[in-house]
Coordinates of C-alpha atoms and ligand atoms in Angstrom, one line a residue:
V1 CA -3.8 -10.4 1.5
R2 CA -6.1 -13.0 2.9
L3 CA -7.2 -15.8 0.5
F4 CA -10.5 -17.7 1.0
P5 CA -9.7 -21.1 2.5
G6 CA -10.6 -24.2 0.6
R7 CA -9.2 -23.7 -2.8
Q8 CA -11.6 -24.1 -5.7
S9 CA -10.7 -26.2 -8.8
R10 CA -10.2 -24.0 -11.9
E11 CA -13.6 -25.2 -13.2
E12 CA -15.4 -24.4 -9.9
Y13 CA -13.7 -20.9 -9.8
L14 CA -14.8 -20.0 -13.3
R15 CA -18.3 -21.3 -12.8
T16 CA -18.7 -19.4 -9.6
Q17 CA -17.5 -16.1 -11.2
I18 CA -19.8 -16.6 -14.2
E19 CA -22.9 -17.4 -12.1
R20 CA -22.3 -14.3 -9.9
S21 CA -21.7 -12.1 -12.9
E22 CA -25.1 -13.4 -14.4
R23 CA -26.9 -12.4 -11.2
K24 CA -25.5 -8.9 -11.2
F25 CA -25.2 -8.4 -15.0
R26 CA -27.1 -5.1 -15.2
Y27 CA -24.8 -3.3 -12.7
C28 CA -21.8 -1.1 -13.4
K29 CA -19.8 0.0 -10.4
V30 CA -17.7 2.5 -12.4
S31 CA -18.8 6.1 -13.0
I32 CA -17.8 8.3 -15.9
R33 CA -16.4 10.6 -13.2
D34 CA -14.0 7.8 -12.1
A35 CA -12.8 7.3 -15.6
L36 CA -12.3 11.1 -16.0
R37 CA -10.3 11.3 -12.8
Y38 CA -8.0 8.5 -14.0
R39 CA -7.6 10.3 -17.3
G40 CA -6.5 13.4 -15.3
V41 CA -4.0 11.4 -13.3
V42 CA -2.5 9.6 -16.3
L43 CA -2.3 12.6 -18.6
G44 CA -0.9 14.7 -15.7
D45 CA 1.8 12.2 -15.0
L46 CA 2.8 11.9 -18.7
G47 CA 2.9 15.7 -18.9
A48 CA 5.0 16.0 -15.8
R49 CA 7.5 13.7 -17.3
G50 CA 7.6 15.5 -20.6
L51 CA 6.0 12.6 -22.5
P52 CA 3.3 12.9 -25.2
A53 CA -0.4 12.5 -24.1
A54 CA -0.7 9.1 -25.7
P55 CA -2.0 6.8 -23.0
G56 CA -3.7 4.1 -25.1
P57 CA -4.6 1.5 -25.9
I58 CA -6.6 0.8 -22.7
L59 CA -7.6 -2.6 -21.3
C60 CA -10.4 -3.1 -18.7
L61 CA -10.5 -6.4 -16.9
G62 CA -13.6 -8.0 -15.5
T63 CA -16.0 -5.8 -17.4
R64 CA -19.3 -7.6 -16.8
N65 CA -21.8 -5.8 -19.1
G66 CA -19.0 -3.8 -20.7
R67 CA -20.1 -0.3 -19.8
E68 CA -16.8 0.6 -18.2
V69 CA -15.0 0.0 -21.5
D70 CA -17.3 2.6 -23.1
L71 CA -16.5 5.0 -20.2
F72 CA -12.7 4.7 -20.6
R73 CA -13.0 5.2 -24.3
V74 CA -15.1 8.3 -23.9
A75 CA -13.1 9.7 -21.0
F76 CA -9.6 9.2 -22.6
F77 CA -10.4 9.6 -26.3
G78 CA -13.7 11.4 -26.6
S79 CA -14.1 15.1 -27.4
A80 CA -14.6 17.6 -24.6
P81 CA -18.4 18.0 -25.4
R82 CA -18.9 14.2 -25.5
R83 CA -17.1 13.8 -22.1
L84 CA -19.2 16.5 -20.6
A85 CA -22.4 15.1 -22.0
A86 CA -21.5 11.6 -20.7
A87 CA -20.9 13.1 -17.2
L88 CA -24.2 14.9 -17.2
L89 CA -26.2 12.0 -18.6
E90 CA -25.3 9.4 -16.0
H91 CA -27.7 8.0 -13.4
H92 CA -26.4 7.0 -10.0
G93 CA -28.7 4.5 -8.3
H94 CA -27.6 1.2 -6.9
S95 CA -24.9 1.4 -9.5
F96 CA -24.2 3.7 -12.5
R97 CA -25.9 3.7 -15.9
A98 CA -26.1 5.9 -19.0
L99 CA -29.2 7.9 -19.5
C100 CA -28.3 8.0 -23.2
P101 CA -26.6 4.7 -24.0
P102 CA -25.8 5.5 -27.6
L103 CA -23.7 8.5 -26.5
E104 CA -21.3 6.0 -24.8
A105 CA -21.7 3.1 -27.2
W106 CA -20.8 4.9 -30.4
G107 CA -17.4 4.1 -31.9
R108 CA -16.5 0.9 -30.0
S109 CA -13.1 -0.5 -30.6
D110 CA -12.1 -3.9 -32.0
A111 CA -10.6 -6.3 -29.3
A112 CA -8.9 -8.2 -32.1
R113 CA -6.9 -5.1 -33.2
P114 CA -6.3 -2.7 -30.2
G115 CA -5.0 0.6 -31.6
P116 CA -3.6 3.7 -29.9
A117 CA -7.1 5.2 -29.3
S118 CA -8.8 1.9 -28.4
A119 CA -10.4 0.7 -25.2
V120 CA -11.1 -3.0 -25.0
G121 CA -12.2 -5.4 -22.3
V122 CA -11.9 -8.9 -20.9
E123 CA -14.8 -10.7 -19.3
V124 CA -15.1 -14.4 -18.3
N125 CA -18.9 -14.4 -18.6
P126 CA -19.7 -15.2 -22.2
R127 CA -22.8 -12.9 -22.0
G128 CA -20.4 -10.0 -21.8
A129 CA -18.8 -10.7 -25.2
R130 CA -18.8 -7.8 -27.6
R131 CA -16.7 -6.5 -30.5
D132 CA -14.6 -4.7 -27.9
V133 CA -14.7 -7.4 -25.2
W134 CA -12.7 -10.6 -25.4
T135 CA -14.2 -13.6 -23.6
G136 CA -11.7 -15.3 -21.3
S137 CA -10.0 -15.2 -18.0
F138 CA -7.9 -12.1 -17.0
D139 CA -5.1 -14.4 -15.7
E140 CA -4.7 -16.1 -19.1
M141 CA -4.9 -13.5 -21.9
P142 CA -3.7 -13.7 -25.5
A143 CA 0.1 -14.2 -25.9
G144 CA 0.2 -11.3 -28.4
W145 CA -0.9 -8.8 -25.8
A146 CA 2.5 -8.7 -24.1
D147 CA 3.5 -5.0 -23.5
A148 CA 0.5 -3.9 -25.6
F149 CA -1.5 -1.6 -23.3
G150 CA -0.7 1.8 -21.9
V151 CA -3.5 1.7 -19.3
V152 CA -4.8 -1.4 -17.6
Y153 CA -7.9 -0.9 -15.3
S154 CA -9.8 -3.2 -13.0
N155 CA -12.0 -3.2 -10.0
S156 CA -12.1 -7.1 -10.2
F157 CA -8.8 -8.0 -8.5
D158 CA -10.8 -9.3 -5.5
Q159 CA -12.3 -11.9 -7.9
S160 CA -8.9 -13.4 -8.9
Q161 CA -8.1 -17.0 -8.1
D162 CA -4.4 -16.4 -7.4
P163 CA -3.3 -12.9 -6.8
G164 CA 0.4 -13.5 -7.8
R165 CA -0.6 -15.1 -11.1
T166 CA -3.2 -12.4 -11.8
A167 CA -0.8 -9.5 -11.0
R168 CA 2.0 -11.0 -13.2
E169 CA -0.5 -11.4 -16.1
W170 CA -1.8 -7.8 -15.8
T171 CA 1.8 -6.6 -15.6
R172 CA 2.7 -8.7 -18.7
V173 CA 0.1 -6.9 -20.9
T174 CA 1.1 -3.4 -19.6
R175 CA 3.8 -1.7 -21.6
P176 CA 6.9 -0.5 -19.7
G177 CA 6.0 2.9 -18.2
G178 CA 2.3 2.2 -18.7
Y179 CA -0.3 2.4 -15.9
V180 CA -2.1 -0.2 -13.9
I181 CA -5.2 1.2 -12.1
V182 CA -6.6 -1.1 -9.4
G183 CA -9.9 -0.4 -7.6
F184 CA -10.3 -2.7 -4.6
A185 CA -12.4 -3.3 -1.5
K186 CA -10.0 -2.4 1.2
D187 CA -9.8 -4.9 4.0
A188 CA -12.8 -6.9 2.8
D189 CA -13.3 -10.5 4.0
P190 CA -12.5 -13.1 1.4
S191 CA -15.5 -15.2 0.2
P192 CA -16.1 -17.9 -2.4
T193 CA -17.0 -15.2 -4.9
D194 CA -14.3 -12.7 -3.9
P195 CA -11.4 -15.1 -3.1
V196 CA -8.9 -12.3 -2.5
G197 CA -9.6 -10.3 0.7
G198 CA -7.7 -8.2 3.2
L199 CA -6.2 -6.1 0.4
R200 CA -4.3 -2.9 1.4
L201 CA -2.2 -0.5 -0.5
A202 CA 1.0 -2.2 0.6
D203 CA -0.2 -5.5 -1.0
V204 CA -1.1 -3.8 -4.2
L205 CA 2.4 -2.2 -4.3
A206 CA 4.1 -5.5 -3.6
L207 CA 2.0 -7.2 -6.4
F208 CA 2.6 -4.5 -9.1
P209 CA 6.2 -3.2 -9.2
G210 CA 6.5 0.5 -10.1
E211 CA 5.8 4.0 -8.9
L212 CA 2.6 4.9 -7.1
V213 CA 1.3 8.0 -8.8
Y214 CA -2.1 8.3 -7.1
Y215 CA -4.0 6.7 -4.2
R216 CA -7.3 7.5 -2.6
E217 CA -8.8 5.3 0.1
R218 CA -12.4 4.5 -0.8
G219 CA -12.1 7.2 -3.5
S220 CA -14.1 5.8 -6.4
R221 CA -17.8 6.8 -6.5
A222 CA -18.8 3.2 -5.6
G223 CA -16.4 3.3 -2.6
H224 CA -13.4 1.3 -3.9
S225 CA -10.0 2.3 -2.8
E226 CA -8.0 3.2 -6.0
A227 CA -4.3 3.0 -6.8
V228 CA -2.6 4.2 -10.0
I229 CA 0.8 2.6 -10.5
R230 CA 3.3 3.5 -13.3
V231 CA 4.6 0.0 -14.0
A232 CA 8.4 -0.6 -14.0
K233 CA 9.3 -3.8 -15.7
G234 CA 12.3 -6.1 -15.3
R235 CA 12.5 -5.5 -11.5
P236 CA 12.7 -8.7 -9.4
Ligands
LIG301 C1 -17.2 -7.3 -9.1 S1 -17.7 -7.6 -10.8 C2 -17.1 -6.0 -11.5 C3 -17.8 -5.7 -12.8 C4 -17.5 -4.3 -13.3 N1 -16.1 -4.1 -13.4 C5 -18.2 -3.3 -12.6 O1 -17.6 -2.4 -12.1 O2 -19.4 -3.3 -12.5 C6 -16.4 -8.7 -11.4 C7 -16.5 -9.1 -12.9 O3 -15.3 -9.7 -13.2 C8 -15.6 -10.9 -13.9 N2 -14.5 -11.9 -13.6 C9 -14.3 -12.6 -12.4 N3 -13.2 -13.3 -12.6 C10 -12.7 -13.1 -13.8 C11 -11.6 -13.6 -14.5 N4 -10.8 -14.5 -14.0 N5 -11.4 -13.2 -15.8 C12 -12.2 -12.3 -16.3 N6 -13.3 -11.8 -15.7 C13 -13.6 -12.2 -14.5 C14 -16.9 -11.4 -13.4 O4 -17.6 -12.3 -14.3 C15 -17.7 -10.1 -13.2 O5 -18.4 -9.7 -14.3

C-alpha cells in the first residue's frame, strides 16, 4: 500500500471526497453482471460448505448515486426473470446505467432496518441519501451494525483515509463467515482524491483476515481487480 503524502485533516478529507463525488455523481462503475458474478461466487461457496443460500443482508460502501445498491438487491434477491431483464436492460457507456430505472429501483430496502433480503448502502455525499442509503463515513458506521451483514461490497477502498481503520470497520460490520468483496485499482498511484494507492492482492489479504474464495485481476467490467474474502473473525 502507498498512501498519499501530506495527510489531510478529517474535514479536508471528507470535503475532498464529497466534492469529487458531486462532480461524478451520475456515474456508476458497477455493472449488473459484476453483481451477478459475486452472487455466483458467494452462493457457490455457501453451497460447497453445505450452508443455506442465505447471504444477506448486503452492505455497499461508497455508493455515490446508489445504483449499485439496487444492483446487489436485484442480483442476490430478485427473481430469475428480473435478473435477466436487468442484465439485458443495462447501457454500458463511460459507466453503466439502467435503461429501465424502475426495474432496478422497485422494492428498495430500509437502511434503518436491514433484514435478511436487504441491500443497503453508505455514502458520505449527502446527495446520495436515500431510504436504503445511510449518509456518513464508511470508517465510522453505526455501532448497532456490528456482525450485521453477510456481504459487504465496495470499490471505494482507494478513497479511504486510513486503510487499517477502514478495513477494521468493514470487518466489524461483517458477520463471522460473511464475505467482503473489494474492487480496487491495482497498483494505482495515490492522489488527494484516492489516498490509498499501490494496492495488490497481498495487501487486501493482510487487511481482511479470512479465506480468499475468488480473485480476478482487472476482472470487473470497469476494470477493477476484485477479491472475495470469507471473513474469519477473532484472528490477530
Ligand atoms: C470512486 S467512487 C465509487 C462510486 C460507486 N461505487 C461506483 O462504482 O460508481 C467513491 C464513492 O465513495 C464515496 N466515499 C469516499 N469516501 C467515503 C467515506 N469515507 N465514506 C463513505 N463514502 C465515501 C465518494 O463520495 C464516492 O461517491
